[in-house]
C-alpha positions as protocol buffer text, in pm:
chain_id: "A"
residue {
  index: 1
  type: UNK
  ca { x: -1423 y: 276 z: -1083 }
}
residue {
  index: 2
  type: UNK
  ca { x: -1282 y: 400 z: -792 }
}
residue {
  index: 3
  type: UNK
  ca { x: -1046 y: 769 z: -914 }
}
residue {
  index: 4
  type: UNK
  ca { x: -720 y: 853 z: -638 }
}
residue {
  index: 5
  type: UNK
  ca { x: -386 y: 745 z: -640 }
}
residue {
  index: 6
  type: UNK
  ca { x: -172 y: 673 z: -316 }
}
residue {
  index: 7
  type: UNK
  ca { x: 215 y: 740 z: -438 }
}
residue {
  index: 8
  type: UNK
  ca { x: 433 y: 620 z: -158 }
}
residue {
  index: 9
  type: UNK
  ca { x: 734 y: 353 z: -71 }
}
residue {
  index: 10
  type: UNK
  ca { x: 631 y: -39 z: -34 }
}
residue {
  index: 11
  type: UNK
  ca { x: 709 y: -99 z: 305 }
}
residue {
  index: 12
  type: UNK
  ca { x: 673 y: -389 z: 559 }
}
residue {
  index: 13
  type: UNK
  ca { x: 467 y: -332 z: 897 }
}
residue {
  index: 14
  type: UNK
  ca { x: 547 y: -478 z: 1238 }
}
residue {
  index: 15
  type: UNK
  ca { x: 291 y: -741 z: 1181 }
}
residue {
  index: 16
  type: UNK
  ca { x: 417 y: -801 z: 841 }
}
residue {
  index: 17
  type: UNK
  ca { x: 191 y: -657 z: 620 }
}
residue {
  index: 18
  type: UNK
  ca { x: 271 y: -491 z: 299 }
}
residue {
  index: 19
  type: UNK
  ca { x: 162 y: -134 z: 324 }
}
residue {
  index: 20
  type: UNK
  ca { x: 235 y: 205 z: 159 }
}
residue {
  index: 21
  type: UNK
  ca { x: 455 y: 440 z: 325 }
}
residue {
  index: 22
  type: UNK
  ca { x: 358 y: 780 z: 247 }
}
residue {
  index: 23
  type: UNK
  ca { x: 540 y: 1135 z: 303 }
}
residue {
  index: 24
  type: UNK
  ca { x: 329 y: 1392 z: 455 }
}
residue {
  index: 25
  type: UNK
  ca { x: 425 y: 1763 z: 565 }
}
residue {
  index: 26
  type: UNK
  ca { x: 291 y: 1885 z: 918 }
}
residue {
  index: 27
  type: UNK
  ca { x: 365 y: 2145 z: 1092 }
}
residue {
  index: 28
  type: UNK
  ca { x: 459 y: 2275 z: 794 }
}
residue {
  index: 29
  type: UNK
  ca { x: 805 y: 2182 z: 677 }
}
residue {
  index: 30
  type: UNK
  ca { x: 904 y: 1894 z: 870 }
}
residue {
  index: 31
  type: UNK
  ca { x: 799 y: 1629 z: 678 }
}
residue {
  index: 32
  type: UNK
  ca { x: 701 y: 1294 z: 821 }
}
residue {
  index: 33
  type: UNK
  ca { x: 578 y: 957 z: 714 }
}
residue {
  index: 34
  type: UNK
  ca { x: 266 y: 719 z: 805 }
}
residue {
  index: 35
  type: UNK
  ca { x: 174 y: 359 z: 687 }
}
residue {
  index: 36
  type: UNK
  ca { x: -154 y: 293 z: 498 }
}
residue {
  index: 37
  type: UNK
  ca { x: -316 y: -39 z: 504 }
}
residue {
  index: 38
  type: UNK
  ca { x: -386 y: -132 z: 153 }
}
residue {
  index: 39
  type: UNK
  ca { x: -642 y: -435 z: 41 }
}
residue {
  index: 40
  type: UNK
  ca { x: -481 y: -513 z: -254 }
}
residue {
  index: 41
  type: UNK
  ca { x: -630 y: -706 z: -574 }
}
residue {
  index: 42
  type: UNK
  ca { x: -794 y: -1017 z: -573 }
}
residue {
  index: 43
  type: UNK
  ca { x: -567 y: -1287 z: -633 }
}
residue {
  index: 44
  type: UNK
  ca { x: -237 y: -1042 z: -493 }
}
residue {
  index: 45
  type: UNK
  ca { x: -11 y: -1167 z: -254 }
}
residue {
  index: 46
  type: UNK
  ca { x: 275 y: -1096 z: -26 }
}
residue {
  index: 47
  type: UNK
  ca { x: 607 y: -1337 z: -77 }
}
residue {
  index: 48
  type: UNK
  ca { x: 959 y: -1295 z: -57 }
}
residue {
  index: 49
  type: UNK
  ca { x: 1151 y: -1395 z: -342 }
}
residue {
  index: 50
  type: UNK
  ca { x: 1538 y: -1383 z: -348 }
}
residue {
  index: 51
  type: UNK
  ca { x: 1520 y: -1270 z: 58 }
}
residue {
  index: 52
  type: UNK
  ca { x: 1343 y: -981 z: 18 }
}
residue {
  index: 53
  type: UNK
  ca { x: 924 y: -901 z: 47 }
}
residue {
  index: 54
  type: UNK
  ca { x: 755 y: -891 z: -239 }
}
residue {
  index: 55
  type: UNK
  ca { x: 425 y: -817 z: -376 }
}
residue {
  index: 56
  type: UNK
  ca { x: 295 y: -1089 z: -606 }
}
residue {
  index: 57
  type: UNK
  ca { x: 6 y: -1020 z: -883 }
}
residue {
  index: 58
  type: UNK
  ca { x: -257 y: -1263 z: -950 }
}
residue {
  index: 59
  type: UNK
  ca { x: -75 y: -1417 z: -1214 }
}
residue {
  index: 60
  type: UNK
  ca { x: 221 y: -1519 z: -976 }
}
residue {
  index: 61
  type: UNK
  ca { x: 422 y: -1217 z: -1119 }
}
residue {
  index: 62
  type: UNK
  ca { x: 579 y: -955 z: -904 }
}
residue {
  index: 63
  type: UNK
  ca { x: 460 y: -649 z: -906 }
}
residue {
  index: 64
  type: UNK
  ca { x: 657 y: -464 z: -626 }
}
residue {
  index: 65
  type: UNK
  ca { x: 955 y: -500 z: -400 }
}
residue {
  index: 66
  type: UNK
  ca { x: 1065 y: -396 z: -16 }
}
residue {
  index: 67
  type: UNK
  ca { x: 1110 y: 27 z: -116 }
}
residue {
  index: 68
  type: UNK
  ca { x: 954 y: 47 z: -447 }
}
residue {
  index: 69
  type: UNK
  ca { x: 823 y: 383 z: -510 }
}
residue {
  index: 70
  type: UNK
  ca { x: 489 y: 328 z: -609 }
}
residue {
  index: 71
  type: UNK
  ca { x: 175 y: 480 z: -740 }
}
residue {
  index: 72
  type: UNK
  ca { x: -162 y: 293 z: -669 }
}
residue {
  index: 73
  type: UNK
  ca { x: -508 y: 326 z: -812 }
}
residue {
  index: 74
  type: UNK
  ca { x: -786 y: 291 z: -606 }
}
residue {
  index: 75
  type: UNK
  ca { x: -967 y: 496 z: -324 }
}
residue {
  index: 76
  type: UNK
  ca { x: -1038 y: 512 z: 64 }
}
residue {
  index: 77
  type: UNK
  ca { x: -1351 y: 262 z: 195 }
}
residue {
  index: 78
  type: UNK
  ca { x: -1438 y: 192 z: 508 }
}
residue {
  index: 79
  type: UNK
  ca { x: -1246 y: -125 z: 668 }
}
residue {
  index: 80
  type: UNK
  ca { x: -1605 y: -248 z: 800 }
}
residue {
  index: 81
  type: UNK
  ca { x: -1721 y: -241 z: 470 }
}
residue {
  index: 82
  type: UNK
  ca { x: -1544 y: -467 z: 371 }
}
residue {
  index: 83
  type: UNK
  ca { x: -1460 y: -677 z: 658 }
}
residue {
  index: 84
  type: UNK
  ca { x: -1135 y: -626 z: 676 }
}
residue {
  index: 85
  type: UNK
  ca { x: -887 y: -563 z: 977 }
}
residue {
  index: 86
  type: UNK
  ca { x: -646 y: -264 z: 912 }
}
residue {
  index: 87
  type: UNK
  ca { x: -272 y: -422 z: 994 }
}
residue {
  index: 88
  type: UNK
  ca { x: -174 y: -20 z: 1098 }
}
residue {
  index: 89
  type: UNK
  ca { x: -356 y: -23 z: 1420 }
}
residue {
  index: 90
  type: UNK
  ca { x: -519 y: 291 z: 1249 }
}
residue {
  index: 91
  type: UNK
  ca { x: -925 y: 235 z: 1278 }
}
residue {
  index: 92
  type: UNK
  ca { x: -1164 y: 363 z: 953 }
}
residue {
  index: 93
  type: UNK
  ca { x: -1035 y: 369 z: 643 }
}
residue {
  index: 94
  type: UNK
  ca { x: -772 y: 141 z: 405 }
}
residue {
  index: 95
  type: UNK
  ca { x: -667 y: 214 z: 56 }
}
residue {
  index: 96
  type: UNK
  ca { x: -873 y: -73 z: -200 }
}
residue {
  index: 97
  type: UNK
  ca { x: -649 y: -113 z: -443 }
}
residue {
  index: 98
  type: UNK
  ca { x: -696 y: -156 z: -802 }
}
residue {
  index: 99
  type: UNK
  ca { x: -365 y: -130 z: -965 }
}
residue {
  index: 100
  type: UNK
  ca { x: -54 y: -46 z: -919 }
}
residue {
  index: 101
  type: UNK
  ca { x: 298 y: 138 z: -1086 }
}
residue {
  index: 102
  type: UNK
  ca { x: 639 y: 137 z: -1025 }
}
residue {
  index: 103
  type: UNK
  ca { x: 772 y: 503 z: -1047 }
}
């Protein structure tokens, strides 16, 4: 079992993927923000219910909405790995995800 969290804002890309917007701090003190791809669950899904994005478990439930905080389990893997194309742009690495929390 994979052991990191990603904590960060459900956010839509420009290509309309569902990613994880994450705060970072660099230089020091000006904080800024960056996308990660996420491969979510088997079975998960993006929708929109009620006009807004949503992210939809494998039992048809929602599990997230457009700015969510959330905390995800899972860890970093190589996009090759697993054959899939990051929706960022950003080459290398998305988050596999494993489960996820509304905080």
């Amino acid at each position: 079992m994979m052991q990191a969290a990603l904590e960060g804002t459900i956010e839509v890309t420009s290509t309309n993927c569902l990613v994880v917007r994450m705060p970072y701090t660099s230089p020091p003190g000006v904080e800024r923000y960056r996308n990660v791809d996420v491969a979510w669950p088997l079975g998960w899904s993006a929708g929109v219910r009620e006009g807004t994005p949503v992210l939809i478990d494998a039992d048809g439930q929602v599990v997230a909405r457009l700015g969510d905080e959330v905390r995800v389990g899972g860890g970093f893997i190589e996009a090759a790995r697993i054959g899939v194309v990051p929706c960022t742009g950003q080459e290398g690495r998305i988050f596999e995800a494993y489960e996820l929390t509304r905080i």
